[in-house]
PDB file of C-alpha atoms in Angstrom:
ATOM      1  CA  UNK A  62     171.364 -16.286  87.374  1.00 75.00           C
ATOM      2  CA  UNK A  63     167.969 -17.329  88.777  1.00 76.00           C
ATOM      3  CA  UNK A  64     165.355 -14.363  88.329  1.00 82.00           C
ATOM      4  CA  UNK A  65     164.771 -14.717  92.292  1.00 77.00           C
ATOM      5  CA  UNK A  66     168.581 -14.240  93.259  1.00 79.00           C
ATOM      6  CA  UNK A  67     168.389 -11.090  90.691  1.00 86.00           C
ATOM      7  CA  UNK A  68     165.561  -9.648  92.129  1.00 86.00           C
ATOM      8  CA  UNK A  69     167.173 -10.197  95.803  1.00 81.00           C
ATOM      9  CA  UNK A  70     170.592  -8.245  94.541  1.00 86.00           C
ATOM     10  CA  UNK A  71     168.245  -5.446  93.644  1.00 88.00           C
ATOM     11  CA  UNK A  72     166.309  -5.305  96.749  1.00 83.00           C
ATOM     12  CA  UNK A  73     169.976  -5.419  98.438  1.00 78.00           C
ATOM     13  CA  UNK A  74     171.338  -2.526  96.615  1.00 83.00           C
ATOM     14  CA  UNK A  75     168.045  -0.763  97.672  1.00 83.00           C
ATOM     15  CA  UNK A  76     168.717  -1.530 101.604  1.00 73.00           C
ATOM     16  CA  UNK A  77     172.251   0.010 100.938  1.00 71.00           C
ATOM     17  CA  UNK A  78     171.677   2.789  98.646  1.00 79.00           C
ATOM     18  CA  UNK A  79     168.253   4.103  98.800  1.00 79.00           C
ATOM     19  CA  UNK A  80     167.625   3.603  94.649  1.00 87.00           C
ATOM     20  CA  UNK A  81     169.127   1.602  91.712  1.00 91.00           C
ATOM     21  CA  UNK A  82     168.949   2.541  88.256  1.00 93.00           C
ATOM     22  CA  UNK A  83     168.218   0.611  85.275  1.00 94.00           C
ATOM     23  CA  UNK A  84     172.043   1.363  83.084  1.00 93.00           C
ATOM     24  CA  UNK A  85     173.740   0.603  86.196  1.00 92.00           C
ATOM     25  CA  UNK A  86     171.826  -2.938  87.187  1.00 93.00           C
ATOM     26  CA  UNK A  87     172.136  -3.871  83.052  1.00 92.00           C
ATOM     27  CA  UNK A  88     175.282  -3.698  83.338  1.00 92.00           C
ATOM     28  CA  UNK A  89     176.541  -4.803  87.146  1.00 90.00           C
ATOM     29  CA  UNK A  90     174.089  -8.248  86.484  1.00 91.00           C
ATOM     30  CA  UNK A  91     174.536  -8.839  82.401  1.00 90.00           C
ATOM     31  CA  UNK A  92     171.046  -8.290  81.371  1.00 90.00           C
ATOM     32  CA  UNK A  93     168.747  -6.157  78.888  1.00 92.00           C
ATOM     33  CA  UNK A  94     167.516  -3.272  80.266  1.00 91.00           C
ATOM     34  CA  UNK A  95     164.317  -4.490  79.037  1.00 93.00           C
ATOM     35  CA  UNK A  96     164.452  -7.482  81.582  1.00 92.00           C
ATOM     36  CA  UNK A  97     165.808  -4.939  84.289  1.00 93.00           C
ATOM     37  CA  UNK A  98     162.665  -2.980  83.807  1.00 93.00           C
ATOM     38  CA  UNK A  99     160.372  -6.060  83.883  1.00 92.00           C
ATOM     39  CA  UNK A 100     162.283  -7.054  87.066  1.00 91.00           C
ATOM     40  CA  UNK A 101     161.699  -3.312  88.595  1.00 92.00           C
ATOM     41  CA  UNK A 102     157.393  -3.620  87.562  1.00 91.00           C
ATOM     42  CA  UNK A 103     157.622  -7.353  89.445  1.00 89.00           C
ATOM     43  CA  UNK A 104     158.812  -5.958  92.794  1.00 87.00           C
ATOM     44  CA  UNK A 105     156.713  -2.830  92.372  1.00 86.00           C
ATOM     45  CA  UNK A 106     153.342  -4.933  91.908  1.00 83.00           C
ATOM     46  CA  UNK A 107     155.079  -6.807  95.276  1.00 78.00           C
ATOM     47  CA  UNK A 108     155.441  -3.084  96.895  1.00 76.00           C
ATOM     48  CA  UNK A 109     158.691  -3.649  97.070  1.00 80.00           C
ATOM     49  CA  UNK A 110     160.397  -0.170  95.676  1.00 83.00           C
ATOM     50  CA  UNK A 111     158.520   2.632  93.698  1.00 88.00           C
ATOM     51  CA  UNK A 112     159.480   3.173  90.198  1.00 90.00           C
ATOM     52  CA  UNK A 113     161.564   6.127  89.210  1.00 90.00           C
ATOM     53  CA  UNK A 114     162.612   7.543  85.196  1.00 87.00           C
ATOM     54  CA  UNK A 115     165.098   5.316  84.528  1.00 91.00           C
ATOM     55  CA  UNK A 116     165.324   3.284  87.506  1.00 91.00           C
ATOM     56  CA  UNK A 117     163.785   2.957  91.263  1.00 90.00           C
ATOM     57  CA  UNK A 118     163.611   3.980  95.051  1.00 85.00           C
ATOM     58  CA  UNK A 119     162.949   2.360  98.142  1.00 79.00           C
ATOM     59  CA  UNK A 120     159.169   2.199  99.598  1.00 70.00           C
ATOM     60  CA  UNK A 121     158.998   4.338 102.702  1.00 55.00           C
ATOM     61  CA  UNK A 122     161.934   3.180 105.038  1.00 43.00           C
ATOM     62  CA  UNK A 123     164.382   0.197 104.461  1.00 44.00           C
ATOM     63  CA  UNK A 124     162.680  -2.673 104.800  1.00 51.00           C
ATOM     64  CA  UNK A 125     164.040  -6.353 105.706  1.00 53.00           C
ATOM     65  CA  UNK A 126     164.857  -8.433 102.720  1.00 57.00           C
ATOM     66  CA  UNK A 127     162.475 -10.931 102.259  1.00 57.00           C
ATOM     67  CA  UNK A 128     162.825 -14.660 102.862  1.00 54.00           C
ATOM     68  CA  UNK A 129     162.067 -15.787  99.634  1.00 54.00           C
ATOM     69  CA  UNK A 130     165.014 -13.240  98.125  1.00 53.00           C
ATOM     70  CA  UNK A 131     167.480 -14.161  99.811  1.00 55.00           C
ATOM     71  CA  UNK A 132     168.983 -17.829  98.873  1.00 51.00           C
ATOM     72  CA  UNK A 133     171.381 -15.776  96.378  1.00 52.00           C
ATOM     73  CA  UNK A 134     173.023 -13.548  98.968  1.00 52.00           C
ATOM     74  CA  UNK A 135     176.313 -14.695  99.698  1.00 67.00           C
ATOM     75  CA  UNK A 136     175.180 -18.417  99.294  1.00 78.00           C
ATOM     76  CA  UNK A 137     178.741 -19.648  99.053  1.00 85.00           C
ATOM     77  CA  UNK A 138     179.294 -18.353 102.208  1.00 89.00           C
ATOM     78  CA  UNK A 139     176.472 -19.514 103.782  1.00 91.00           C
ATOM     79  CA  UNK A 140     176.765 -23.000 102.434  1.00 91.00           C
ATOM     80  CA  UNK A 141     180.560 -23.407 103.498  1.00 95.00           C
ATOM     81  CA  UNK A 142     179.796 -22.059 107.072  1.00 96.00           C
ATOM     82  CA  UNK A 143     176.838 -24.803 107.272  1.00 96.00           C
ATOM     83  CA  UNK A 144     179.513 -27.457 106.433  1.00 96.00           C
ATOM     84  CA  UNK A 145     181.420 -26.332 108.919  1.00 97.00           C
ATOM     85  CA  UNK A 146     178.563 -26.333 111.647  1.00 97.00           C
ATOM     86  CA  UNK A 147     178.378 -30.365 110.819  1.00 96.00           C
ATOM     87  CA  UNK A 148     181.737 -31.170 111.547  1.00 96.00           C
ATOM     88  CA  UNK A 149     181.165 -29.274 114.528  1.00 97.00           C
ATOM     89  CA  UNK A 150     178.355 -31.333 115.696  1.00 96.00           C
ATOM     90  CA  UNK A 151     179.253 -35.109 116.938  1.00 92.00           C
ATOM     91  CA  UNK A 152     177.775 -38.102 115.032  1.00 87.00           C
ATOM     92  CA  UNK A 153     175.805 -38.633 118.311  1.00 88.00           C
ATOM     93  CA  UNK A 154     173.882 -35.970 118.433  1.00 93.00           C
ATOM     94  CA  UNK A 155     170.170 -36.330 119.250  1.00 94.00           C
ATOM     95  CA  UNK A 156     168.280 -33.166 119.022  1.00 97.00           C
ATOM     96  CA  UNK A 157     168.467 -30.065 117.119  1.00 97.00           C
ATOM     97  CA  UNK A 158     166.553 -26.778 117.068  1.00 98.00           C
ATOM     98  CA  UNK A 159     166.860 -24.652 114.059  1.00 97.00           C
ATOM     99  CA  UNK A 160     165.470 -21.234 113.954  1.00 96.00           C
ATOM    100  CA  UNK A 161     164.524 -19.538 110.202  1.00 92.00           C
ATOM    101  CA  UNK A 162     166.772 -17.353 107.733  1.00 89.00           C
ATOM    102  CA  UNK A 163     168.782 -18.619 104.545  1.00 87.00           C
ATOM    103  CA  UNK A 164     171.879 -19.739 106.257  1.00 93.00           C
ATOM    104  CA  UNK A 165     170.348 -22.166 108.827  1.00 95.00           C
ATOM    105  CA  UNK A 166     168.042 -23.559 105.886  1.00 92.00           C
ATOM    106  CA  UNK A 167     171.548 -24.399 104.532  1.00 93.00           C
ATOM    107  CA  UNK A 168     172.551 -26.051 107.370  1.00 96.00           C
ATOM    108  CA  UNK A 169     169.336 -27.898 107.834  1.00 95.00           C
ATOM    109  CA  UNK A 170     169.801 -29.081 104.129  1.00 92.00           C
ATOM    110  CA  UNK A 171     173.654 -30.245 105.212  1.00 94.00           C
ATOM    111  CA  UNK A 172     172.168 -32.090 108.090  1.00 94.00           C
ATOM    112  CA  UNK A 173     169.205 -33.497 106.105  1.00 91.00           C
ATOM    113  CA  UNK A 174     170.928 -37.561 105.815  1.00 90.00           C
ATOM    114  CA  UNK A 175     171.904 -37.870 108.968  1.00 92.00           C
ATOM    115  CA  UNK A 176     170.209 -40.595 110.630  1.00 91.00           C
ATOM    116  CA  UNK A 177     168.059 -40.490 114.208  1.00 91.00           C
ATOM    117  CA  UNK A 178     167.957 -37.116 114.119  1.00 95.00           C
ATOM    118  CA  UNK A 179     165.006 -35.062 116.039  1.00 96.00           C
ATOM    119  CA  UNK A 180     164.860 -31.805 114.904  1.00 97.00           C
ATOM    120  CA  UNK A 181     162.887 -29.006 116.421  1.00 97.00           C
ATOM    121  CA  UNK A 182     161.753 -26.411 114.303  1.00 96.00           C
ATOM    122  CA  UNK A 183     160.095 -22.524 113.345  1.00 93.00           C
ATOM    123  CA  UNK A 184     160.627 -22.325 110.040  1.00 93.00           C
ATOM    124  CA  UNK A 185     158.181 -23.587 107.427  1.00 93.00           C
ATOM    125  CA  UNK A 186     160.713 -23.739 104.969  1.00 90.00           C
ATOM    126  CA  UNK A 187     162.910 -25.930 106.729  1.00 93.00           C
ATOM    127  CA  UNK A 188     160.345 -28.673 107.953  1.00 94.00           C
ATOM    128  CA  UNK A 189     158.862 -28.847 104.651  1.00 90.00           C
ATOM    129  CA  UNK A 190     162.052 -29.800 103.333  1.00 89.00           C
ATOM    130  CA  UNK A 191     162.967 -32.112 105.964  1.00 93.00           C
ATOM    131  CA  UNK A 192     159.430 -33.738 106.627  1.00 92.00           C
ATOM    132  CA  UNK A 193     160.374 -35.628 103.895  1.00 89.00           C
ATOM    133  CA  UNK A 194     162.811 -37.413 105.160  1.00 91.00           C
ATOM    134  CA  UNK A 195     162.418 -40.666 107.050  1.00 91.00           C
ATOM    135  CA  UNK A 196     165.741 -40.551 109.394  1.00 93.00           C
ATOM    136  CA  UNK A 197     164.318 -37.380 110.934  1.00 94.00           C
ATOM    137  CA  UNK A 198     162.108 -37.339 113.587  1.00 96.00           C
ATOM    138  CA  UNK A 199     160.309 -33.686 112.989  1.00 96.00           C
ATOM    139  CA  UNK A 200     158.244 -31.180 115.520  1.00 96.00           C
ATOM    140  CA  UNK A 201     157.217 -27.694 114.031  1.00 95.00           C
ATOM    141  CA  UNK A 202     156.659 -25.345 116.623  1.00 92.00           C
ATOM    142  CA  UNK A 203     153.071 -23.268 116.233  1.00 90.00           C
ATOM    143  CA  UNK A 204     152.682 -20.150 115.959  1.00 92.00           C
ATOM    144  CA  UNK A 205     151.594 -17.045 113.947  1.00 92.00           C
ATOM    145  CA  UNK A 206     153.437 -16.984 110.426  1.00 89.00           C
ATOM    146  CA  UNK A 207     156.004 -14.183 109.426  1.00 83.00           C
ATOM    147  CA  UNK A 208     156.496 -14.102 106.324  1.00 73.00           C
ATOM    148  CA  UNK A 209     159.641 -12.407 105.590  1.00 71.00           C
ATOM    149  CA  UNK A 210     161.347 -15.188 107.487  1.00 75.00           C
ATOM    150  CA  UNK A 211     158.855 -17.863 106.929  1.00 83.00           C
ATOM    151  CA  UNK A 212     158.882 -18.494 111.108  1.00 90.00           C
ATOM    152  CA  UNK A 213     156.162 -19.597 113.282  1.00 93.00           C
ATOM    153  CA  UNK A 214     156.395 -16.976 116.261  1.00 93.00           C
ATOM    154  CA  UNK A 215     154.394 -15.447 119.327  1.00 94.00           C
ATOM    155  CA  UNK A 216     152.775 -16.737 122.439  1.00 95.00           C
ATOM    156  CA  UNK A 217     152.221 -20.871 120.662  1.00 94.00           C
ATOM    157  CA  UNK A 218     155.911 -20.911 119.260  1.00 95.00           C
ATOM    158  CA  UNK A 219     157.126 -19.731 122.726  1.00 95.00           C
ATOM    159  CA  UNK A 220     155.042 -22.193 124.681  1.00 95.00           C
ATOM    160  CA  UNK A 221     155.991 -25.524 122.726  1.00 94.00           C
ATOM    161  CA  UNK A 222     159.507 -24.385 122.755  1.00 95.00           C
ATOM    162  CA  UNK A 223     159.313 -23.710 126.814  1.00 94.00           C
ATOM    163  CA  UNK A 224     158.061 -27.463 126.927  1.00 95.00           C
ATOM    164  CA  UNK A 225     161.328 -29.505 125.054  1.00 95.00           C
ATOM    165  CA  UNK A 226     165.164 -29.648 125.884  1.00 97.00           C
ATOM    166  CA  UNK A 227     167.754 -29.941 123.211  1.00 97.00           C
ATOM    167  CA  UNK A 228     171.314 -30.534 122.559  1.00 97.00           C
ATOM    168  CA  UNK A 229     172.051 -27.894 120.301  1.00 98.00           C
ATOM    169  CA  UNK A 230     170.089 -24.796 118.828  1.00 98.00           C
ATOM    170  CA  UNK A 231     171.411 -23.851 115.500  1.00 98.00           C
ATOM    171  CA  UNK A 232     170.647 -19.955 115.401  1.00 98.00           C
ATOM    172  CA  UNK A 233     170.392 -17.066 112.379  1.00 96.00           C
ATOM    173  CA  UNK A 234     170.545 -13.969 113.382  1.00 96.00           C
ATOM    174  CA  UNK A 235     170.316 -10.366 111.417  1.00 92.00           C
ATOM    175  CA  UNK A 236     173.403  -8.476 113.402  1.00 95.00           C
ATOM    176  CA  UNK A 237     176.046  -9.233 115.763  1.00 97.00           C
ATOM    177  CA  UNK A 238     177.817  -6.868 117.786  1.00 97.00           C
ATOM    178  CA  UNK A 239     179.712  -6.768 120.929  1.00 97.00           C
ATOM    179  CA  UNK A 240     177.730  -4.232 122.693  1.00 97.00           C
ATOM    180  CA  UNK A 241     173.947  -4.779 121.110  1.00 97.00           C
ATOM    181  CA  UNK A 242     174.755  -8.781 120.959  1.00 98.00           C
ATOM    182  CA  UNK A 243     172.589 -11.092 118.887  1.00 98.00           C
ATOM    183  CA  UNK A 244     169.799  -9.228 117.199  1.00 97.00           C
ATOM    184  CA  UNK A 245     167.008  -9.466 114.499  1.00 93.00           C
ATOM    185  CA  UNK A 246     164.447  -7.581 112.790  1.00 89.00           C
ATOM    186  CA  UNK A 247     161.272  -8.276 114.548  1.00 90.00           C
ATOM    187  CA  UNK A 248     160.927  -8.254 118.413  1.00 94.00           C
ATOM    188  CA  UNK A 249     158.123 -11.040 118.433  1.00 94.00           C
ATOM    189  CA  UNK A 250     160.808 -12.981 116.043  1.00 93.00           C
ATOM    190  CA  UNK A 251     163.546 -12.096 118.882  1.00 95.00           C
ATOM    191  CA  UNK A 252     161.177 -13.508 121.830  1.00 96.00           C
ATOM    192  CA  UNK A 253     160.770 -16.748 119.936  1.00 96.00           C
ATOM    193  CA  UNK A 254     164.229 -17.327 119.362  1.00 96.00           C
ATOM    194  CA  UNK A 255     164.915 -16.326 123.086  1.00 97.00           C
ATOM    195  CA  UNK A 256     162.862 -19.517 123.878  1.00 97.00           C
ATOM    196  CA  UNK A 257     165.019 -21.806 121.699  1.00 97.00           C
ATOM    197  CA  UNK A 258     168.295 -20.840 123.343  1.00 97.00           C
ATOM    198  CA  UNK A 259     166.601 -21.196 126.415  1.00 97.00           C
ATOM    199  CA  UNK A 260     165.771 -24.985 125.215  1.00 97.00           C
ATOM    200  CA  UNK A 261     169.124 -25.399 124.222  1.00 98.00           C
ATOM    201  CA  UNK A 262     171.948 -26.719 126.107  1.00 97.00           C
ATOM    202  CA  UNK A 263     174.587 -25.557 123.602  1.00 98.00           C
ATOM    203  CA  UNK A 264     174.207 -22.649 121.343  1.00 98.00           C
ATOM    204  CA  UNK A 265     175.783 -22.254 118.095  1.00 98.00           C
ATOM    205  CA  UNK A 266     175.229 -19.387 116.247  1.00 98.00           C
ATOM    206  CA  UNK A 267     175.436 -18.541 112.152  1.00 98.00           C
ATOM    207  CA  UNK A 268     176.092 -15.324 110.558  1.00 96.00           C
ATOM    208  CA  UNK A 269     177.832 -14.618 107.543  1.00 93.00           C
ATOM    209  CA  UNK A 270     180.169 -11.801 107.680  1.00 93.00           C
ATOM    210  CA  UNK A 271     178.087  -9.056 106.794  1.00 89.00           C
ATOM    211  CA  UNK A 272     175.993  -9.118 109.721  1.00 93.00           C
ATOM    212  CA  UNK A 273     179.036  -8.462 112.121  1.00 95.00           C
ATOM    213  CA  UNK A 274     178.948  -5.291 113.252  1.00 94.00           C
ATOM    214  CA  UNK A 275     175.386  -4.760 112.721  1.00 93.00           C
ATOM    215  CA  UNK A 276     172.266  -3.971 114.665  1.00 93.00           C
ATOM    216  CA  UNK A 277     169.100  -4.477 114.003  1.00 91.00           C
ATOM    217  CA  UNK A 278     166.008  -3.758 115.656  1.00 91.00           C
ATOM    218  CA  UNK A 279     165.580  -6.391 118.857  1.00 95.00           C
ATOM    219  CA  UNK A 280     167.530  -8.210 121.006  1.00 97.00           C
ATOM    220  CA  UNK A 281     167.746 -12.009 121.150  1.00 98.00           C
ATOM    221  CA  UNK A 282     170.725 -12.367 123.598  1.00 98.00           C
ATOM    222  CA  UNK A 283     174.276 -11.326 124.272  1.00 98.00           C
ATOM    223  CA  UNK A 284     176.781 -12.780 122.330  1.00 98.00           C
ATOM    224  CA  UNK A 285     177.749 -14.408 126.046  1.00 98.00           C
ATOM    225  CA  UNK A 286     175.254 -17.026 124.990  1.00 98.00           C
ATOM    226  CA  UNK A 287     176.871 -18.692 122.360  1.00 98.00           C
ATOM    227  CA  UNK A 288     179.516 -21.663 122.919  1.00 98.00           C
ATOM    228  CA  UNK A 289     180.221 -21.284 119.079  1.00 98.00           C
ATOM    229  CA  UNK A 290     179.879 -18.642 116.244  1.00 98.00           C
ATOM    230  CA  UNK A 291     180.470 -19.861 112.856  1.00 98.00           C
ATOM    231  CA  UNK A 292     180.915 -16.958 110.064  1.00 97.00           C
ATOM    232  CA  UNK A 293     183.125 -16.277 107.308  1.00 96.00           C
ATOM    233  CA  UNK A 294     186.272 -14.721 105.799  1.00 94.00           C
ATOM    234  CA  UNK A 295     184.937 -11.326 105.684  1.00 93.00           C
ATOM    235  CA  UNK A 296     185.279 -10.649 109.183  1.00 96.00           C
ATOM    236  CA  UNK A 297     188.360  -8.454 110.678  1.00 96.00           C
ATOM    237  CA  UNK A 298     190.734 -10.170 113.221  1.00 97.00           C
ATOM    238  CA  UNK A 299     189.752  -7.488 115.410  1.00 97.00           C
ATOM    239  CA  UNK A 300     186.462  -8.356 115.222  1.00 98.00           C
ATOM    240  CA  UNK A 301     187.224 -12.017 116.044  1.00 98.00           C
ATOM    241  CA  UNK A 302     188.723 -11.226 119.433  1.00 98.00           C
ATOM    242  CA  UNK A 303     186.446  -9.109 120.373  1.00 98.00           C
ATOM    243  CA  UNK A 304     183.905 -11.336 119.854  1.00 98.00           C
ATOM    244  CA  UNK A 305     186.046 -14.850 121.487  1.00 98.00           C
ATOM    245  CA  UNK A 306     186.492 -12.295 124.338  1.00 98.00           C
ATOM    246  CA  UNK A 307     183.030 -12.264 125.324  1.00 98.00           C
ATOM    247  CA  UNK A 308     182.926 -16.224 125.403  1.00 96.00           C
ATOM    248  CA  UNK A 309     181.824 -17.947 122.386  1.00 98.00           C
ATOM    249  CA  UNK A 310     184.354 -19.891 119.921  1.00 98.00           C
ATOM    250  CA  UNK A 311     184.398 -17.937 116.567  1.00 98.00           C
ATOM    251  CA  UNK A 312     184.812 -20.268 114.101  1.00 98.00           C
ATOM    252  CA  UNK A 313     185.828 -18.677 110.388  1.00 97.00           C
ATOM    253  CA  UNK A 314     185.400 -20.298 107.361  1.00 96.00           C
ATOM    254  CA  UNK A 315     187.087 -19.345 103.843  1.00 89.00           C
ATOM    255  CA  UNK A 316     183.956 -19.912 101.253  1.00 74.00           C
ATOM    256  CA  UNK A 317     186.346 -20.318  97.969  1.00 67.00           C
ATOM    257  CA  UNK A 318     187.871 -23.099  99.467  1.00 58.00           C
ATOM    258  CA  UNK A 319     185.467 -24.717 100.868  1.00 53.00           C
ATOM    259  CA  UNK A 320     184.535 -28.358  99.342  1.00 52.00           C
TER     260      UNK A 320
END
């Protein structure tokens, strides 16, 4: 296991517990408690938890898991439901916008060879990866940086994405819920993203399962405004149809069997 996907499951257990302690993560993730407590000072000096005898606590109030922590939560998942977001898209497509968050950058990174593509873009992450590539015609919004998500937001990001049409926004979001709809962490994030789907002139949103249900801080849109969300196995048949009843397509993919 990379040292960045450990230090993301510890951060995680943090959001859901409150504290972790150094036996328990030894033995849950296979390593020394030496290199447990090495992990613990690394996210400290970050001012990520406090340190505790014999383990750790969260800083202050929980906290959204950074960007750069995240690529090994649920990454099967994530990968199979961006496979299934390009066989949802037709080989004709011409433009794309792609908002930040691990599971889109999987998607981007699915969608990365095929050709005359224009992709529109907030996240850093994801245009640095694709500016490489010569079949893709690339714009990067502007914008002030966030860098949990690694997204170019506020008053620049709005105004170049209030200035372009797409076919298709590909959307992360942090929760999804019937009632509270799509939501996120950060409202400034949320406005941004409210100007993509506005851009947009179909909508398909990506969650894995553990963000239905869930609500986070601000409000991008109902869930009214998605033609298609694309999410996994984890989520309850109940769930489904309350979402499909609201209007969008849910789309559910089974990670362990996906190619």
């Amino acid at each position: 296991m990379r040292r960045e996907d450990r230090l993301g499951i510890i951060l995680q257990r943090l959001n859901e517990t409150g504290s972790v302690g150094v036996d328990d993560l030894a033995q849950d993730l296979k390593l020394s408690r030496a290199s447990i407590r090495r992990d613990l000072h690394l996210l400290e000096e970050q001012q990520l938890l406090t340190r505790t005898h014999g383990g750790a606590v969260a800083s202050g109030v929980l906290y959204e898991l950074p960007m750069r922590y995240r690529g090994g939560q649920r990454h099967e998942a994530k990968r199979a439901i961006a496979q299934c977001v390009a066989r949802l898209l037709p080989d004709d497509v011409g433009s794309l916008g792609i908002n930040g968050g691990s599971t889109t950058t999987e998607v981007a990174r699915m969608l990365a060879s095929r050709p005359g593509l224009r992709v529109v873009t907030s996240a850093l992450n994801i245009a640095s990866e694709l500016a490489v590539r010569a079949n893709i015609e690339l714009v990067v919004c502007g914008g002030s940086v966030r860098g949990e998500s690694y997204e170019l937001v506020g008053p620049l990001a709005d105004l170049t994405l209030s200035n372009i049409n797409v076919d298709v926004a590909i959307v992360g979001v942090d929760g999804v819920d019937p009632v509270a709809g799509f939501t996120t962490h950060h409202e400034v994030e949320a406005h941004t993203n409210q100007s993509l789907l506005r851009a947009a002139e179909r909508v398909i949103v990506v969650a894995d399962s553990s963000k239905i249900g869930k609500r986070s801080f601000a409000k991008i849109s109902d869930v009214s405004a998605a033609s298609d969300l694309v999410t996994d196995s984890g989520i309850s048949a109940e769930e489904v149809a309350a979402l499909e009843r609201l209007g969008p397509t849910v789309h559910v993919v089974d990670a362990a069997t996906a190619p």
